[in-house]
Amino acid sequence: MAISSSLDAESRRSRLLEILGAEGRITISDAAETLGVSEMTLRRDLGDLESLGQVRRVRGGAVAPLQPQSFSERSSKQAAAKRLIAQKAQCLVPREGVCAFDASSTIGVLLSGLSDAADLTVVTNSAENFRAAEDRPGVTPVLVGGHRERRTDSFVGPHASLAAASLHYSAFMTSAAALDAEWGSSEATAGEAALKRVFHEHADITVLLVDSSKLNSRAVARALGLEEVDVLVTELDPSHPRLDAYRPAVELL
């Protein structure tokens, strides 16, 4: 049953958060009817809540914002998709030179499967990905300094950024917590997003590896605009319609 449409914006946003807490998701059409306002008004409210980091927009509504997760927590999700993505991306990893790899679990799968390196220096902000690279023939791993973000197990901060900026990379292999065609890639923490920007700014090309569960969503901290990504790798066939929004901006693999 719809309630009074005289609710002000602050009251509507508070009510939307109550709906999210009770149902785990906000559906624009249902919430508009419940609150007695237009869907356009609801979209503006959700946009305001997203800018405050209180919701995450998805198709047709919103869900709770993405929370920072440990490396092991991330590793257990979408495992089959990550393996396929890593297989597809192997051909994009240089055999030699210096290449940057972020702290994502998808990149960990990629590093674990490297088999064709000749003299490749792998620079990463993840102890787990450092260890994965350490086991590969022809690879010399380098771990950037900085402080360890306990929620994500990645190294971030000014010292990590200074170390990352001291080298030039032939490629930056990265993932993301979320990817949106308009907003680009985003992360669950500002520190992770900032370090990814540093790696990108010092790399010849940037390759983004994301599974399809992350498409059409946004996390708290914006990292890279879609125009800054050279190649997007997912487990989907490049012709899949879910990739249509990304097709004009990046090469799909």
PDB file of C-alpha atoms in Angstrom:
ATOM      1  CA  MET A   1       0.000   0.000   0.000  1.00  0.00           C
ATOM      2  CA  ALA A   2       1.428   3.383  -0.974  1.00  0.00           C
ATOM      3  CA  ILE A   3       2.158   5.898   1.749  1.00  0.00           C
ATOM      4  CA  SER A   4       1.857   9.645   1.416  1.00  0.00           C
ATOM      5  CA  SER A   5       3.742  11.160  -1.487  1.00  0.00           C
ATOM      6  CA  SER A   6       4.505  14.203   0.666  1.00  0.00           C
ATOM      7  CA  LEU A   7       7.622  12.549   2.098  1.00  0.00           C
ATOM      8  CA  ASP A   8      10.640  14.805   1.706  1.00  0.00           C
ATOM      9  CA  ALA A   9      13.858  13.544   0.147  1.00  0.00           C
ATOM     10  CA  GLU A  10      15.519  12.759   3.464  1.00  0.00           C
ATOM     11  CA  SER A  11      12.529  10.766   4.662  1.00  0.00           C
ATOM     12  CA  ARG A  12      12.342   8.865   1.370  1.00  0.00           C
ATOM     13  CA  ARG A  13      16.012   7.926   1.540  1.00  0.00           C
ATOM     14  CA  SER A  14      15.588   6.758   5.119  1.00  0.00           C
ATOM     15  CA  ARG A  15      12.599   4.638   4.074  1.00  0.00           C
ATOM     16  CA  LEU A  16      14.568   3.203   1.153  1.00  0.00           C
ATOM     17  CA  LEU A  17      17.323   2.085   3.498  1.00  0.00           C
ATOM     18  CA  GLU A  18      14.693   0.411   5.674  1.00  0.00           C
ATOM     19  CA  ILE A  19      13.422  -1.476   2.621  1.00  0.00           C
ATOM     20  CA  LEU A  20      16.980  -2.505   1.745  1.00  0.00           C
ATOM     21  CA  GLY A  21      17.585  -3.766   5.278  1.00  0.00           C
ATOM     22  CA  ALA A  22      14.355  -5.765   5.321  1.00  0.00           C
ATOM     23  CA  GLU A  23      14.384  -7.176   1.786  1.00  0.00           C
ATOM     24  CA  GLY A  24      18.053  -7.080   0.755  1.00  0.00           C
ATOM     25  CA  ARG A  25      17.222  -5.195  -2.434  1.00  0.00           C
ATOM     26  CA  ILE A  26      15.363  -2.101  -3.618  1.00  0.00           C
ATOM     27  CA  THR A  27      13.279  -2.496  -6.779  1.00  0.00           C
ATOM     28  CA  ILE A  28      12.523   0.858  -8.388  1.00  0.00           C
ATOM     29  CA  SER A  29       8.997   0.006  -9.560  1.00  0.00           C
ATOM     30  CA  ASP A  30       7.942  -1.500  -6.227  1.00  0.00           C
ATOM     31  CA  ALA A  31       9.549   1.243  -4.127  1.00  0.00           C
ATOM     32  CA  ALA A  32       7.990   3.983  -6.260  1.00  0.00           C
ATOM     33  CA  GLU A  33       4.563   2.485  -5.637  1.00  0.00           C
ATOM     34  CA  THR A  34       5.232   2.000  -1.935  1.00  0.00           C
ATOM     35  CA  LEU A  35       6.445   5.562  -1.439  1.00  0.00           C
ATOM     36  CA  GLY A  36       3.920   7.114  -3.801  1.00  0.00           C
ATOM     37  CA  VAL A  37       6.470   8.874  -6.006  1.00  0.00           C
ATOM     38  CA  SER A  38       7.600   8.586  -9.611  1.00  0.00           C
ATOM     39  CA  GLU A  39      10.290   6.158 -10.733  1.00  0.00           C
ATOM     40  CA  MET A  40      12.353   9.159 -11.860  1.00  0.00           C
ATOM     41  CA  THR A  41      12.283  10.493  -8.296  1.00  0.00           C
ATOM     42  CA  LEU A  42      13.325   7.080  -6.980  1.00  0.00           C
ATOM     43  CA  ARG A  43      16.262   6.968  -9.385  1.00  0.00           C
ATOM     44  CA  ARG A  44      17.437  10.358  -8.128  1.00  0.00           C
ATOM     45  CA  ASP A  45      17.117   9.176  -4.532  1.00  0.00           C
ATOM     46  CA  LEU A  46      19.107   6.025  -5.277  1.00  0.00           C
ATOM     47  CA  GLY A  47      21.740   8.119  -7.040  1.00  0.00           C
ATOM     48  CA  ASP A  48      22.067  10.266  -3.917  1.00  0.00           C
ATOM     49  CA  LEU A  49      22.338   7.205  -1.693  1.00  0.00           C
ATOM     50  CA  GLU A  50      24.944   5.680  -3.974  1.00  0.00           C
ATOM     51  CA  SER A  51      27.052   8.857  -3.845  1.00  0.00           C
ATOM     52  CA  LEU A  52      27.013   8.484  -0.049  1.00  0.00           C
ATOM     53  CA  GLY A  53      28.124   4.855  -0.324  1.00  0.00           C
ATOM     54  CA  GLN A  54      24.889   3.539   1.208  1.00  0.00           C
ATOM     55  CA  VAL A  55      23.599   1.530  -1.765  1.00  0.00           C
ATOM     56  CA  ARG A  56      24.955   0.017  -4.961  1.00  0.00           C
ATOM     57  CA  ARG A  57      22.935   0.608  -8.110  1.00  0.00           C
ATOM     58  CA  VAL A  58      22.050  -2.439 -10.202  1.00  0.00           C
ATOM     59  CA  ARG A  59      19.673  -2.935 -13.101  1.00  0.00           C
ATOM     60  CA  GLY A  60      16.148  -2.140 -11.908  1.00  0.00           C
ATOM     61  CA  GLY A  61      17.082  -0.904  -8.456  1.00  0.00           C
ATOM     62  CA  ALA A  62      19.809  -1.146  -5.840  1.00  0.00           C
ATOM     63  CA  VAL A  63      21.447  -3.545  -3.410  1.00  0.00           C
ATOM     64  CA  ALA A  64      23.728  -3.125  -0.411  1.00  0.00           C
ATOM     65  CA  PRO A  65      27.130  -1.611  -1.232  1.00  0.00           C
ATOM     66  CA  LEU A  66      30.052  -3.902  -1.883  1.00  0.00           C
ATOM     67  CA  GLN A  67      32.083  -4.469   1.273  1.00  0.00           C
ATOM     68  CA  PRO A  68      35.858  -5.036   1.403  1.00  0.00           C
ATOM     69  CA  GLN A  69      36.665  -8.748   1.459  1.00  0.00           C
ATOM     70  CA  SER A  70      39.804 -10.711   2.220  1.00  0.00           C
ATOM     71  CA  PHE A  71      41.745 -12.435  -0.542  1.00  0.00           C
ATOM     72  CA  SER A  72      40.477 -15.857   0.549  1.00  0.00           C
ATOM     73  CA  GLU A  73      36.857 -14.674   0.574  1.00  0.00           C
ATOM     74  CA  ARG A  74      37.202 -13.304  -2.948  1.00  0.00           C
ATOM     75  CA  SER A  75      39.005 -16.413  -4.166  1.00  0.00           C
ATOM     76  CA  SER A  76      36.048 -18.628  -3.328  1.00  0.00           C
ATOM     77  CA  LYS A  77      33.640 -16.730  -5.588  1.00  0.00           C
ATOM     78  CA  GLN A  78      33.066 -17.277  -9.342  1.00  0.00           C
ATOM     79  CA  ALA A  79      35.979 -19.741  -9.447  1.00  0.00           C
ATOM     80  CA  ALA A  80      35.046 -21.314 -12.806  1.00  0.00           C
ATOM     81  CA  ALA A  81      34.616 -17.910 -14.442  1.00  0.00           C
ATOM     82  CA  LYS A  82      37.989 -16.748 -13.098  1.00  0.00           C
ATOM     83  CA  ARG A  83      39.732 -19.794 -14.539  1.00  0.00           C
ATOM     84  CA  LEU A  84      38.258 -19.148 -17.981  1.00  0.00           C
ATOM     85  CA  ILE A  85      39.146 -15.459 -17.826  1.00  0.00           C
ATOM     86  CA  ALA A  86      42.713 -16.315 -16.844  1.00  0.00           C
ATOM     87  CA  GLN A  87      43.028 -18.741 -19.745  1.00  0.00           C
ATOM     88  CA  LYS A  88      41.808 -16.098 -22.204  1.00  0.00           C
ATOM     89  CA  ALA A  89      44.145 -13.439 -20.782  1.00  0.00           C
ATOM     90  CA  GLN A  90      47.331 -15.525 -20.860  1.00  0.00           C
ATOM     91  CA  CYS A  91      48.143 -14.327 -24.374  1.00  0.00           C
ATOM     92  CA  LEU A  92      48.129 -10.699 -23.180  1.00  0.00           C
ATOM     93  CA  VAL A  93      50.834 -11.166 -20.539  1.00  0.00           C
ATOM     94  CA  PRO A  94      54.295 -10.165 -21.834  1.00  0.00           C
ATOM     95  CA  ARG A  95      56.971 -12.872 -21.806  1.00  0.00           C
ATOM     96  CA  GLU A  96      59.606 -10.440 -20.571  1.00  0.00           C
ATOM     97  CA  GLY A  97      60.029  -6.927 -19.230  1.00  0.00           C
ATOM     98  CA  VAL A  98      58.102  -5.433 -16.311  1.00  0.00           C
ATOM     99  CA  CYS A  99      54.372  -5.940 -15.805  1.00  0.00           C
ATOM    100  CA  ALA A 100      52.066  -4.786 -13.001  1.00  0.00           C
ATOM    101  CA  PHE A 101      49.464  -7.085 -11.450  1.00  0.00           C
ATOM    102  CA  ASP A 102      46.948  -5.921  -8.862  1.00  0.00           C
ATOM    103  CA  ALA A 103      45.841  -7.635  -5.640  1.00  0.00           C
ATOM    104  CA  SER A 104      42.719  -9.318  -7.007  1.00  0.00           C
ATOM    105  CA  SER A 105      41.995 -13.024  -6.759  1.00  0.00           C
ATOM    106  CA  THR A 106      41.300 -13.136 -10.509  1.00  0.00           C
ATOM    107  CA  ILE A 107      44.840 -11.930 -11.122  1.00  0.00           C
ATOM    108  CA  GLY A 108      46.032 -14.588  -8.680  1.00  0.00           C
ATOM    109  CA  VAL A 109      44.534 -17.259 -10.927  1.00  0.00           C
ATOM    110  CA  LEU A 110      46.223 -15.661 -13.930  1.00  0.00           C
ATOM    111  CA  LEU A 111      49.618 -15.616 -12.218  1.00  0.00           C
ATOM    112  CA  SER A 112      49.268 -19.214 -11.058  1.00  0.00           C
ATOM    113  CA  GLY A 113      48.954 -20.334 -14.680  1.00  0.00           C
ATOM    114  CA  LEU A 114      51.861 -18.411 -16.211  1.00  0.00           C
ATOM    115  CA  SER A 115      53.980 -20.845 -18.167  1.00  0.00           C
ATOM    116  CA  ASP A 116      55.564 -18.912 -21.018  1.00  0.00           C
ATOM    117  CA  ALA A 117      57.593 -16.237 -19.224  1.00  0.00           C
ATOM    118  CA  ALA A 118      61.219 -15.766 -20.227  1.00  0.00           C
ATOM    119  CA  ASP A 119      62.426 -12.865 -18.078  1.00  0.00           C
ATOM    120  CA  LEU A 120      59.314 -11.235 -16.651  1.00  0.00           C
ATOM    121  CA  THR A 121      59.312  -8.996 -13.594  1.00  0.00           C
ATOM    122  CA  VAL A 122      55.934  -9.113 -11.859  1.00  0.00           C
ATOM    123  CA  VAL A 123      55.153  -6.116  -9.646  1.00  0.00           C
ATOM    124  CA  THR A 124      52.151  -6.513  -7.337  1.00  0.00           C
ATOM    125  CA  ASN A 125      50.596  -5.131  -4.167  1.00  0.00           C
ATOM    126  CA  SER A 126      49.443  -8.541  -2.965  1.00  0.00           C
ATOM    127  CA  ALA A 127      51.456 -10.990  -0.851  1.00  0.00           C
ATOM    128  CA  GLU A 128      49.275 -13.822  -2.153  1.00  0.00           C
ATOM    129  CA  ASN A 129      49.898 -12.855  -5.775  1.00  0.00           C
ATOM    130  CA  PHE A 130      53.597 -12.377  -5.024  1.00  0.00           C
ATOM    131  CA  ARG A 131      53.739 -15.986  -3.823  1.00  0.00           C
ATOM    132  CA  ALA A 132      51.823 -17.194  -6.884  1.00  0.00           C
ATOM    133  CA  ALA A 133      54.319 -15.471  -9.185  1.00  0.00           C
ATOM    134  CA  GLU A 134      57.283 -16.723  -7.158  1.00  0.00           C
ATOM    135  CA  ASP A 135      56.491 -20.308  -8.173  1.00  0.00           C
ATOM    136  CA  ARG A 136      56.477 -19.608 -11.919  1.00  0.00           C
ATOM    137  CA  PRO A 137      59.537 -20.230 -14.121  1.00  0.00           C
ATOM    138  CA  GLY A 138      61.049 -17.167 -15.771  1.00  0.00           C
ATOM    139  CA  VAL A 139      59.331 -14.788 -13.327  1.00  0.00           C
ATOM    140  CA  THR A 140      60.870 -12.389 -10.794  1.00  0.00           C
ATOM    141  CA  PRO A 141      58.198 -11.095  -8.385  1.00  0.00           C
ATOM    142  CA  VAL A 142      58.382  -7.703  -6.665  1.00  0.00           C
ATOM    143  CA  LEU A 143      56.076  -6.719  -3.805  1.00  0.00           C
ATOM    144  CA  VAL A 144      55.421  -3.000  -3.361  1.00  0.00           C
ATOM    145  CA  GLY A 145      55.633  -1.618   0.169  1.00  0.00           C
ATOM    146  CA  GLY A 146      53.050   0.399   2.039  1.00  0.00           C
ATOM    147  CA  HIS A 147      50.614  -0.631   4.729  1.00  0.00           C
ATOM    148  CA  ARG A 148      48.472  -3.726   4.476  1.00  0.00           C
ATOM    149  CA  GLU A 149      44.759  -3.030   4.222  1.00  0.00           C
ATOM    150  CA  ARG A 150      43.515  -5.683   6.639  1.00  0.00           C
ATOM    151  CA  ARG A 151      40.075  -5.894   5.051  1.00  0.00           C
ATOM    152  CA  THR A 152      41.397  -6.771   1.582  1.00  0.00           C
ATOM    153  CA  ASP A 153      44.916  -8.134   2.259  1.00  0.00           C
ATOM    154  CA  SER A 154      46.377  -5.668  -0.264  1.00  0.00           C
ATOM    155  CA  PHE A 155      49.192  -3.154   0.187  1.00  0.00           C
ATOM    156  CA  VAL A 156      48.093   0.441  -0.350  1.00  0.00           C
ATOM    157  CA  GLY A 157      48.917   3.982   0.762  1.00  0.00           C
ATOM    158  CA  PRO A 158      51.568   6.613  -0.104  1.00  0.00           C
ATOM    159  CA  HIS A 159      54.563   4.289   0.163  1.00  0.00           C
ATOM    160  CA  ALA A 160      52.928   1.679  -2.047  1.00  0.00           C
ATOM    161  CA  SER A 161      52.069   4.378  -4.591  1.00  0.00           C
ATOM    162  CA  LEU A 162      55.647   5.711  -4.593  1.00  0.00           C
ATOM    163  CA  ALA A 163      57.021   2.230  -5.194  1.00  0.00           C
ATOM    164  CA  ALA A 164      54.483   1.553  -7.944  1.00  0.00           C
ATOM    165  CA  ALA A 165      55.288   4.861  -9.636  1.00  0.00           C
ATOM    166  CA  SER A 166      59.038   4.158  -9.705  1.00  0.00           C
ATOM    167  CA  LEU A 167      58.747   1.699 -12.615  1.00  0.00           C
ATOM    168  CA  HIS A 168      57.389   1.668 -16.151  1.00  0.00           C
ATOM    169  CA  TYR A 169      55.161  -1.276 -17.100  1.00  0.00           C
ATOM    170  CA  SER A 170      54.546  -2.784 -20.495  1.00  0.00           C
ATOM    171  CA  ALA A 171      51.120  -3.831 -19.204  1.00  0.00           C
ATOM    172  CA  PHE A 172      48.912  -3.508 -16.146  1.00  0.00           C
ATOM    173  CA  MET A 173      46.752  -6.560 -15.501  1.00  0.00           C
ATOM    174  CA  THR A 174      43.918  -5.689 -13.143  1.00  0.00           C
ATOM    175  CA  SER A 175      40.443  -6.658 -11.996  1.00  0.00           C
ATOM    176  CA  ALA A 176      37.724  -4.650 -10.234  1.00  0.00           C
ATOM    177  CA  ALA A 177      35.065  -4.955  -7.588  1.00  0.00           C
ATOM    178  CA  ALA A 178      32.500  -3.561 -10.032  1.00  0.00           C
ATOM    179  CA  LEU A 179      32.239  -2.301 -13.607  1.00  0.00           C
ATOM    180  CA  ASP A 180      29.775   0.140 -15.121  1.00  0.00           C
ATOM    181  CA  ALA A 181      29.791   1.371 -18.727  1.00  0.00           C
ATOM    182  CA  GLU A 182      29.368   4.987 -17.636  1.00  0.00           C
ATOM    183  CA  TRP A 183      31.301   5.080 -14.355  1.00  0.00           C
ATOM    184  CA  GLY A 184      34.067   2.649 -15.247  1.00  0.00           C
ATOM    185  CA  SER A 185      35.718   0.308 -12.764  1.00  0.00           C
ATOM    186  CA  SER A 186      35.411   0.814  -9.030  1.00  0.00           C
ATOM    187  CA  GLU A 187      36.663  -0.667  -5.775  1.00  0.00           C
ATOM    188  CA  ALA A 188      35.466  -1.346  -2.246  1.00  0.00           C
ATOM    189  CA  THR A 189      38.198   0.877  -0.751  1.00  0.00           C
ATOM    190  CA  ALA A 190      39.653   4.218  -1.808  1.00  0.00           C
ATOM    191  CA  GLY A 191      43.197   3.004  -1.188  1.00  0.00           C
ATOM    192  CA  GLU A 192      42.865   0.146  -3.655  1.00  0.00           C
ATOM    193  CA  ALA A 193      41.375   2.441  -6.304  1.00  0.00           C
ATOM    194  CA  ALA A 194      44.163   4.999  -5.851  1.00  0.00           C
ATOM    195  CA  LEU A 195      46.944   2.441  -6.275  1.00  0.00           C
ATOM    196  CA  LYS A 196      45.342   1.009  -9.393  1.00  0.00           C
ATOM    197  CA  ARG A 197      45.351   4.482 -10.882  1.00  0.00           C
ATOM    198  CA  VAL A 198      49.094   4.739 -10.237  1.00  0.00           C
ATOM    199  CA  PHE A 199      49.776   1.394 -11.928  1.00  0.00           C
ATOM    200  CA  HIS A 200      47.617   2.432 -14.885  1.00  0.00           C
ATOM    201  CA  GLU A 201      49.331   5.798 -15.294  1.00  0.00           C
ATOM    202  CA  HIS A 202      52.716   4.099 -15.637  1.00  0.00           C
ATOM    203  CA  ALA A 203      51.677   1.303 -17.998  1.00  0.00           C
ATOM    204  CA  ASP A 204      51.588   1.140 -21.790  1.00  0.00           C
ATOM    205  CA  ILE A 205      48.307  -0.789 -21.790  1.00  0.00           C
ATOM    206  CA  THR A 206      45.721  -1.699 -19.160  1.00  0.00           C
ATOM    207  CA  VAL A 207      43.884  -5.024 -19.304  1.00  0.00           C
ATOM    208  CA  LEU A 208      40.779  -5.413 -17.134  1.00  0.00           C
ATOM    209  CA  LEU A 209      39.702  -8.910 -16.115  1.00  0.00           C
ATOM    210  CA  VAL A 210      36.208  -9.152 -14.574  1.00  0.00           C
ATOM    211  CA  ASP A 211      33.605 -11.881 -14.329  1.00  0.00           C
ATOM    212  CA  SER A 212      30.112 -11.054 -15.523  1.00  0.00           C
ATOM    213  CA  SER A 213      28.644 -10.849 -11.998  1.00  0.00           C
ATOM    214  CA  LYS A 214      30.431  -7.498 -11.663  1.00  0.00           C
ATOM    215  CA  LEU A 215      28.967  -5.925 -14.791  1.00  0.00           C
ATOM    216  CA  ASN A 216      26.524  -3.016 -14.560  1.00  0.00           C
ATOM    217  CA  SER A 217      27.391  -2.266 -10.942  1.00  0.00           C
ATOM    218  CA  ARG A 218      29.345   0.289  -8.933  1.00  0.00           C
ATOM    219  CA  ALA A 219      31.433   0.099  -5.779  1.00  0.00           C
ATOM    220  CA  VAL A 220      32.381   2.963  -3.473  1.00  0.00           C
ATOM    221  CA  ALA A 221      35.624   4.212  -5.019  1.00  0.00           C
ATOM    222  CA  ARG A 222      36.004   4.904  -8.749  1.00  0.00           C
ATOM    223  CA  ALA A 223      39.266   3.579 -10.184  1.00  0.00           C
ATOM    224  CA  LEU A 224      39.459   3.699 -13.997  1.00  0.00           C
ATOM    225  CA  GLY A 225      37.249   5.220 -16.641  1.00  0.00           C
ATOM    226  CA  LEU A 226      36.273   2.787 -19.360  1.00  0.00           C
ATOM    227  CA  GLU A 227      38.193   4.908 -21.861  1.00  0.00           C
ATOM    228  CA  GLU A 228      41.357   4.153 -19.870  1.00  0.00           C
ATOM    229  CA  VAL A 229      40.987   0.392 -20.371  1.00  0.00           C
ATOM    230  CA  ASP A 230      42.484  -1.119 -23.520  1.00  0.00           C
ATOM    231  CA  VAL A 231      41.133  -4.668 -23.291  1.00  0.00           C
ATOM    232  CA  LEU A 232      38.223  -6.076 -21.279  1.00  0.00           C
ATOM    233  CA  VAL A 233      38.323  -9.814 -20.575  1.00  0.00           C
ATOM    234  CA  THR A 234      35.287 -11.673 -19.203  1.00  0.00           C
ATOM    235  CA  GLU A 235      34.183 -15.298 -19.262  1.00  0.00           C
ATOM    236  CA  LEU A 236      31.476 -14.358 -21.782  1.00  0.00           C
ATOM    237  CA  ASP A 237      31.829 -14.654 -25.534  1.00  0.00           C
ATOM    238  CA  PRO A 238      32.772 -11.189 -26.869  1.00  0.00           C
ATOM    239  CA  SER A 239      29.546 -11.145 -28.904  1.00  0.00           C
ATOM    240  CA  HIS A 240      27.339 -11.618 -25.834  1.00  0.00           C
ATOM    241  CA  PRO A 241      24.644  -8.911 -25.580  1.00  0.00           C
ATOM    242  CA  ARG A 242      25.555  -8.186 -21.956  1.00  0.00           C
ATOM    243  CA  LEU A 243      28.747  -6.644 -23.299  1.00  0.00           C
ATOM    244  CA  ASP A 244      27.026  -4.328 -25.773  1.00  0.00           C
ATOM    245  CA  ALA A 245      27.346  -1.288 -23.506  1.00  0.00           C
ATOM    246  CA  TYR A 246      31.124  -1.782 -23.287  1.00  0.00           C
ATOM    247  CA  ARG A 247      31.761  -2.666 -26.914  1.00  0.00           C
ATOM    248  CA  PRO A 248      32.163   0.911 -28.299  1.00  0.00           C
ATOM    249  CA  ALA A 249      34.835   1.828 -25.718  1.00  0.00           C
ATOM    250  CA  VAL A 250      37.130  -1.197 -25.351  1.00  0.00           C
ATOM    251  CA  GLU A 251      38.426  -4.245 -27.138  1.00  0.00           C
ATOM    252  CA  LEU A 252      36.641  -7.341 -25.865  1.00  0.00           C
ATOM    253  CA  LEU A 253      38.247 -10.720 -25.355  1.00  0.00           C
TER     254      LEU A 253
END
